[in-house]
XYZ file of C-alpha atoms in Angstrom:
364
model
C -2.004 -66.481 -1.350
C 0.899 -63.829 -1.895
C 3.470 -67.065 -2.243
C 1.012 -68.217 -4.970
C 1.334 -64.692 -6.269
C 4.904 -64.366 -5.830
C 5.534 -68.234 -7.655
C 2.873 -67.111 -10.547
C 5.264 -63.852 -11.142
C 8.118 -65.606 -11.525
C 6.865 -67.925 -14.038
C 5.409 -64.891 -15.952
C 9.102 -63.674 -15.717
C 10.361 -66.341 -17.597
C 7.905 -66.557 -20.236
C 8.987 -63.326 -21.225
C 12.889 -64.055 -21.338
C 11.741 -67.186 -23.625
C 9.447 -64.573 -25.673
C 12.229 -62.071 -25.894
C 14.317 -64.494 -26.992
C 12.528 -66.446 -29.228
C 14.268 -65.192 -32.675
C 17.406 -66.517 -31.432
C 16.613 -70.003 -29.869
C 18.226 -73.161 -31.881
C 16.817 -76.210 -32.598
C 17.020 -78.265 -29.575
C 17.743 -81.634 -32.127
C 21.131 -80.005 -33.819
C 22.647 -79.353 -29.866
C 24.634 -82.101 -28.440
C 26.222 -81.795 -25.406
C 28.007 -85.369 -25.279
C 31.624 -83.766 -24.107
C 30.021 -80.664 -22.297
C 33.710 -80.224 -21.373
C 34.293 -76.546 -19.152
C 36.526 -74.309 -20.925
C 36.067 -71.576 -18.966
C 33.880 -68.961 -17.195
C 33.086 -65.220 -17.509
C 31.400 -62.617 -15.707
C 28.932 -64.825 -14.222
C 28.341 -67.575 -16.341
C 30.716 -71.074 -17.267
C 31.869 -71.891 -20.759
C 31.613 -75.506 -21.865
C 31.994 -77.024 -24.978
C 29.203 -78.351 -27.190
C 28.500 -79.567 -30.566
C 25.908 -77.479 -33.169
C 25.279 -79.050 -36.173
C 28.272 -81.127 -35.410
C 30.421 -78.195 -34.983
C 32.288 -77.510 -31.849
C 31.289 -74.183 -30.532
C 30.793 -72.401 -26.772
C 27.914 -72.446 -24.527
C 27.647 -70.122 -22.049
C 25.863 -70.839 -19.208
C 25.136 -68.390 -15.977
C 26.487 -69.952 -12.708
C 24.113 -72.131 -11.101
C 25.146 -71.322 -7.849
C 23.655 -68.202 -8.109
C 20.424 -69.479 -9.490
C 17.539 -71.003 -7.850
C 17.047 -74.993 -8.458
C 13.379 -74.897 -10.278
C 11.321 -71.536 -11.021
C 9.185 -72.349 -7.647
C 11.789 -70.950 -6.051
C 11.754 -67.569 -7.612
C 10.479 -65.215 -5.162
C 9.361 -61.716 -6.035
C 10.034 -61.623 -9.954
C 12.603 -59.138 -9.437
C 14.833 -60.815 -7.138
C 18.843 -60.880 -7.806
C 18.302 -64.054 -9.623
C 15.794 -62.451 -12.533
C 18.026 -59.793 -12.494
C 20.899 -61.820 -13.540
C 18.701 -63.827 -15.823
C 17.790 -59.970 -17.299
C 21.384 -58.714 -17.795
C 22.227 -62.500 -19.392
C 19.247 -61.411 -22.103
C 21.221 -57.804 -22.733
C 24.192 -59.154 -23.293
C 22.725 -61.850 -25.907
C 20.867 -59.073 -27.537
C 23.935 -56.626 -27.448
C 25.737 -59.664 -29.010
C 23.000 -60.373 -31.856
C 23.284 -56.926 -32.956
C 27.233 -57.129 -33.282
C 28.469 -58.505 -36.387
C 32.518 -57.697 -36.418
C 35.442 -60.065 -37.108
C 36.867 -58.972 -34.322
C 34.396 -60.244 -32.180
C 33.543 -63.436 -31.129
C 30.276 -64.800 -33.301
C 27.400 -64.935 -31.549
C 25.324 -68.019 -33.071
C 22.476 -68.331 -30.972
C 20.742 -69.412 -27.477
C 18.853 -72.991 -26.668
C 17.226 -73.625 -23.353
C 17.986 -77.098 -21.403
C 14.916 -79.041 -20.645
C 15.666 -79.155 -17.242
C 15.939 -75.617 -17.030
C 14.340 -72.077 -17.325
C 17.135 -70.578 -18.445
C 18.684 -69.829 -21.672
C 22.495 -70.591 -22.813
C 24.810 -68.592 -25.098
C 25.939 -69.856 -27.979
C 29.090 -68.574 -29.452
C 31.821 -69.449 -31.759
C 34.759 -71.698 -30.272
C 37.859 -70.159 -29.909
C 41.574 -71.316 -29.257
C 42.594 -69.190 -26.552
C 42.792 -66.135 -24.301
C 45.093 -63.260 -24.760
C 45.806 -64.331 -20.889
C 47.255 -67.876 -21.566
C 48.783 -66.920 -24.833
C 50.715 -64.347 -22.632
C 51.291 -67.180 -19.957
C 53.067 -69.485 -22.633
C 55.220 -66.860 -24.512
C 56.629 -65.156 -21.234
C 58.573 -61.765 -21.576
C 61.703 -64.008 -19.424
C 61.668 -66.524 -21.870
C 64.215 -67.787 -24.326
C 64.254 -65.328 -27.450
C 63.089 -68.563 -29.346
C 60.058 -68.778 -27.436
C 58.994 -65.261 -26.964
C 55.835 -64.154 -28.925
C 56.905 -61.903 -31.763
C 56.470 -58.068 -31.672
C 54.722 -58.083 -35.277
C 52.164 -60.909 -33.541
C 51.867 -58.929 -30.665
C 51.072 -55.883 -32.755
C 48.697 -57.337 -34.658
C 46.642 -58.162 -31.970
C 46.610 -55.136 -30.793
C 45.329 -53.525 -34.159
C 42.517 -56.374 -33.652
C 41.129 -55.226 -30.338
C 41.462 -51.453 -31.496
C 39.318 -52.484 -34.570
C 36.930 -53.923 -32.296
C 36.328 -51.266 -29.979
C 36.597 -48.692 -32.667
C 33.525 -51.080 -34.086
C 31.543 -50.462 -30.742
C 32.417 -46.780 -30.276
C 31.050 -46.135 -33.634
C 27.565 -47.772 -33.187
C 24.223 -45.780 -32.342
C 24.212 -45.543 -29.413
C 27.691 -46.520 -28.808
C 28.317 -49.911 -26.613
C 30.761 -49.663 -23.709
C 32.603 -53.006 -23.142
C 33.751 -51.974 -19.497
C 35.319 -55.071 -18.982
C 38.641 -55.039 -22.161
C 41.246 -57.221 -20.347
C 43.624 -60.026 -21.776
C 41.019 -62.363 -20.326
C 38.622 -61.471 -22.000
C 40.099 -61.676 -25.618
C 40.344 -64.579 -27.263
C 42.618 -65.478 -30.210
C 42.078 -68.227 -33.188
C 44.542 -70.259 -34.319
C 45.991 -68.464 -36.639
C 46.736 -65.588 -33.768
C 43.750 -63.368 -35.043
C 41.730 -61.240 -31.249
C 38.702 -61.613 -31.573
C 37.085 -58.979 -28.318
C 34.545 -61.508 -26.173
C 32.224 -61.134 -22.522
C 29.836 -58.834 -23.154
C 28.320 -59.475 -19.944
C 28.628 -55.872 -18.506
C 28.462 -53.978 -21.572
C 26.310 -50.906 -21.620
C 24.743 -48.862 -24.285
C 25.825 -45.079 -23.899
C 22.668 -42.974 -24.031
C 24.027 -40.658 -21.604
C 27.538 -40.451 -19.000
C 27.042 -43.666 -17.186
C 27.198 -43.121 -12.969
C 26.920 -46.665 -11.548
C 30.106 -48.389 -10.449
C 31.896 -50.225 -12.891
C 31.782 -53.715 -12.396
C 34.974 -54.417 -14.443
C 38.809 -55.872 -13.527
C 39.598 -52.673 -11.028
C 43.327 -52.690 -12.428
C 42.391 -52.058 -15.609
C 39.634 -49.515 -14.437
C 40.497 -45.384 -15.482
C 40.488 -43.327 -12.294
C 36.896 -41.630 -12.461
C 35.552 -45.090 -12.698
C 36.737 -45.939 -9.467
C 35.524 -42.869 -7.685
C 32.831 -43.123 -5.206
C 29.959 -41.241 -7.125
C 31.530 -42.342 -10.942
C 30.837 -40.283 -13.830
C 32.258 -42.019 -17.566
C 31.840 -43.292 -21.054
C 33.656 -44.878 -23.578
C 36.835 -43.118 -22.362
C 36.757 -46.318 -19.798
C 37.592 -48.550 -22.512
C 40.032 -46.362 -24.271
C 42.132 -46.550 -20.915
C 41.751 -49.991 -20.384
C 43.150 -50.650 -24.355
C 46.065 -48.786 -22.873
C 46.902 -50.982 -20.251
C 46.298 -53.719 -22.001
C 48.621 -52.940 -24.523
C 51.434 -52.371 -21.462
C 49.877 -55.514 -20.414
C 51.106 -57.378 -23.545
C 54.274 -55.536 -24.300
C 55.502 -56.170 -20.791
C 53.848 -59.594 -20.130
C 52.958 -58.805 -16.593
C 50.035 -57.792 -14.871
C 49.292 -54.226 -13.724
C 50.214 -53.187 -10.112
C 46.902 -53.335 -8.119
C 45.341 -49.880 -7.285
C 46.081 -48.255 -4.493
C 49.337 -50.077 -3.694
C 52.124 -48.067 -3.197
C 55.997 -47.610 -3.109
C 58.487 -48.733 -0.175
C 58.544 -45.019 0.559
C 54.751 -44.646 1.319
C 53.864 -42.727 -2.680
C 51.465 -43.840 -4.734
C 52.571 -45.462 -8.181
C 51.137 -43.173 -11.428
C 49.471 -44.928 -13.867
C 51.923 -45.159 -15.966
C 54.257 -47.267 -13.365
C 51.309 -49.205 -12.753
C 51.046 -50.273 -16.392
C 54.767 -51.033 -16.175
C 55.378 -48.114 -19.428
C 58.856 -48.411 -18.407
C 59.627 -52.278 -19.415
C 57.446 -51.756 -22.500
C 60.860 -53.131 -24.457
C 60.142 -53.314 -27.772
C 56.826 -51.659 -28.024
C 58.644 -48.425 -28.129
C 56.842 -47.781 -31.408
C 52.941 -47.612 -30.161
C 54.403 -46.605 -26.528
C 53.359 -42.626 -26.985
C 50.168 -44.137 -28.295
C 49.284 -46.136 -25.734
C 50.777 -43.504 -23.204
C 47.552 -41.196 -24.547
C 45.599 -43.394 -24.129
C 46.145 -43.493 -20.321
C 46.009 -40.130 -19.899
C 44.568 -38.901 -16.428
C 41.884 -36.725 -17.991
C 39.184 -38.548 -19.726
C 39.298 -35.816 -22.302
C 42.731 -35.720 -23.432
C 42.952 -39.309 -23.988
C 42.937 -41.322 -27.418
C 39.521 -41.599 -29.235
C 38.947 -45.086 -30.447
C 39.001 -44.075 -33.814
C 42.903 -42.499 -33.359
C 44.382 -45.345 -31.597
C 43.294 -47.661 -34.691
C 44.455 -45.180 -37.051
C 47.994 -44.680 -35.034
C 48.114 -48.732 -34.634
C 47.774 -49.535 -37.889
C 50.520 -47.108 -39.115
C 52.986 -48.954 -36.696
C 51.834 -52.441 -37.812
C 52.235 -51.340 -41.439
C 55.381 -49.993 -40.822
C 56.436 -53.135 -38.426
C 58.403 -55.572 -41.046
C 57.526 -59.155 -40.868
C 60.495 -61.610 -40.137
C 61.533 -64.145 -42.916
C 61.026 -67.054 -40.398
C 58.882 -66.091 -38.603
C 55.980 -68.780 -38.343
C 53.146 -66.552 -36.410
C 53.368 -64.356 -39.668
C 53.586 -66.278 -41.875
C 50.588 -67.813 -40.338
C 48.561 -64.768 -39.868
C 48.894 -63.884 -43.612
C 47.882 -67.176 -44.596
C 44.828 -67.137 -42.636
C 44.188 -63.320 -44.311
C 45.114 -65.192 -47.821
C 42.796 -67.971 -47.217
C 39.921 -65.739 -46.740
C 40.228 -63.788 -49.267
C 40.127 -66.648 -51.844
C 37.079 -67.667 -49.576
C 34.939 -64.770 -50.529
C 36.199 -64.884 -54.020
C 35.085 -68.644 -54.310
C 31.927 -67.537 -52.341
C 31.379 -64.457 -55.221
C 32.118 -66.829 -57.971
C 29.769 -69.741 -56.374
C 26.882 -66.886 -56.356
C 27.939 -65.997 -59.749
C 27.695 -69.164 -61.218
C 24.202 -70.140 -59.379
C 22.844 -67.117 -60.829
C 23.554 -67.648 -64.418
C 21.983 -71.092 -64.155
C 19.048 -70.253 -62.365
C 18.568 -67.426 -65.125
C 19.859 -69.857 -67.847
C 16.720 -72.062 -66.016
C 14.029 -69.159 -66.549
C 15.048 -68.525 -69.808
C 14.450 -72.126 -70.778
C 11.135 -72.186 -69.461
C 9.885 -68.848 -71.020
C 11.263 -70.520 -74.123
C 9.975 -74.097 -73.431
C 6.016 -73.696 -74.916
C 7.203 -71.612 -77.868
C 10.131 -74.415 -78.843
C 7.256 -77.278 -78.288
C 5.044 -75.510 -80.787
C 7.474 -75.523 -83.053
């Protein structure tokens, strides 16, 4: 009788995540998942590569290793599994509520038939901050480093995105910034992605944070943790050392030959910054060892922006070039798009006017 119960709950469960998610499920007929090609994997879901609509875009899809193999097997509604299944629903809501282009598009979610559970659907993008940083290594020919301007402009990206989720009400902590999880286009624009343990601030969050500990601020890694968005704002700071240097923090808690502990700022290697000298005292700030006297988001876009106005763009310099072609391109986009909506407007009121007129002109 109780395993009845316990199998009844768990199908009651899922109703709801298909109820809660119902405004955002796709038409099963537009998916095809003929490549279903992995592409990658986040916080606790893979990334594979399907077609909507006959556009290539990103499914997300939580581990099934850590999911049972048919809802029978769901024990106790509340279980790990439903709580995974739970947070997966957060972060698609957090996402549907986002709508920034520095973050990656959320389209929608479609459920498998042979399974309970619901996948992410996001925008396809080219790829992480990581790789990029991989392929244009700091010890690389000067031909085939990545370009300060480039590099600077993707840092003004990810401050406009977090300066985006700052702002909202309440404000959304990302808790997980890292060159893995931003993604770039093409044309070299971030776009912020993995929303997966993102919070809404409604009050100082005191749970451990579940993000990349080497990018983690110091009270987050305390035993009883007490932060907010100031974890974020310190994570932007070592990324930026992150991409300036092109290596990966020092883990914490290492230390030197001689038995002392490495500050933050030699963690974030602040000393081979190179030739991020010009946002170095901003992202210094933003690293600072008091939540409080660090960087709001709002600052570090406002100081960024400065520097990449100030930066000059190289001549010959293709990622530029590039990257104001893209900004060109969709600009005349929205103008075509305005004069498209223009033009359908007239005629559809050129069309009303003809038919208010029609019965007079026949009588005549």
């Amino acid at each position: 009788m109780e395993e009845w119960m316990s199998i009844e709950a768990s199908i009651v469960s899922v109703e709801k995540v298909k109820r809660e998610l119902s405004p955002f499920i796709l038409p099963q007929e537009y998916i095809d998942e003929e490549s279903n090609e992995k592409i990658g994997s986040g916080s606790y879901g893979t990334i594979t590569k399907i077609k909507y609509c006959g556009t290539p875009c990103a499914a997300k899809e939580l581990h099934s290793a850590l999911l049972p193999d048919d809802e029978s097997e769901i024990s106790h509604g509340e279980n790990e599994s439903m709580y995974l299944v739970n947070e997966f629903c957060k972060e698609i809501k957090i996402l549907s509520k986002i709508h920034h282009p520095n973050f990656v598009r959320f389209i929608g979610i479609y459920f498998k038939d042979s399974s309970p559970y619901p996948l992410l659907v996001m925008e396809l993008m080219y790829k992480s901050l990581e790789q990029c940083l991989m392929q244009y290594r700091h010890d690389s020919p000067e031909s085939q480093k990545l370009p300060v301007s480039t590099k600077l402009f993707i840092l003004q990206d990810v401050a406009r995105a977090v300066a985006y989720i700052h702002c909202q009400n309440p404000p959304i902590v990302h808790r997980d910034l890292t060159v893995k999880n931003v993604l770039l286009t093409f044309s070299m624009t971030a776009k912020v992605a993995d929303l997966g343990v993102a919070k809404y601030l409604t009050k100082p969050l005191s749970t451990q944070c579940p993000g990349t500990v080497i990018y983690m601020p110091p009270e987050a890694l305390k035993k009883h943790p007490h932060y907010g968005t100031e974890v974020d704002v310190y994570s932007y700071g070592v990324l930026g050392f992150h991409v300036f240097s092109g290596k990966w923090p020092l883990q914490h808690g290492l230390h030197k030959d001689d038995g002392s502990a490495f500050t933050d700022l030699e963690r974030c290697h602040a000393d081979e910054i190179g030739e991020g000298f010009c946002v170095r005292e901003t992202l210094k700030k933003c690293l600072h060892v008091d939540p409080k006297q660090r960087l709001k988001s709002c600052e570090i876009l406002a100081q960024i922006d400065v520097e990449t106005a100030r930066y000059k763009i190289e001549d010959d310099n293709f990622l530029e070039i590039q990257y104001n072609a893209r900004n060109t391109r969709a600009m005349q986009q929205t103008m075509d798009e305005m004069a498209r909506g223009l033009e359908l407007k007239e005629n559809l009121s050129r069309d009303c006017n003809w038919k208010k007129l029609k019965p007079q002109a026949l009588k005549t």
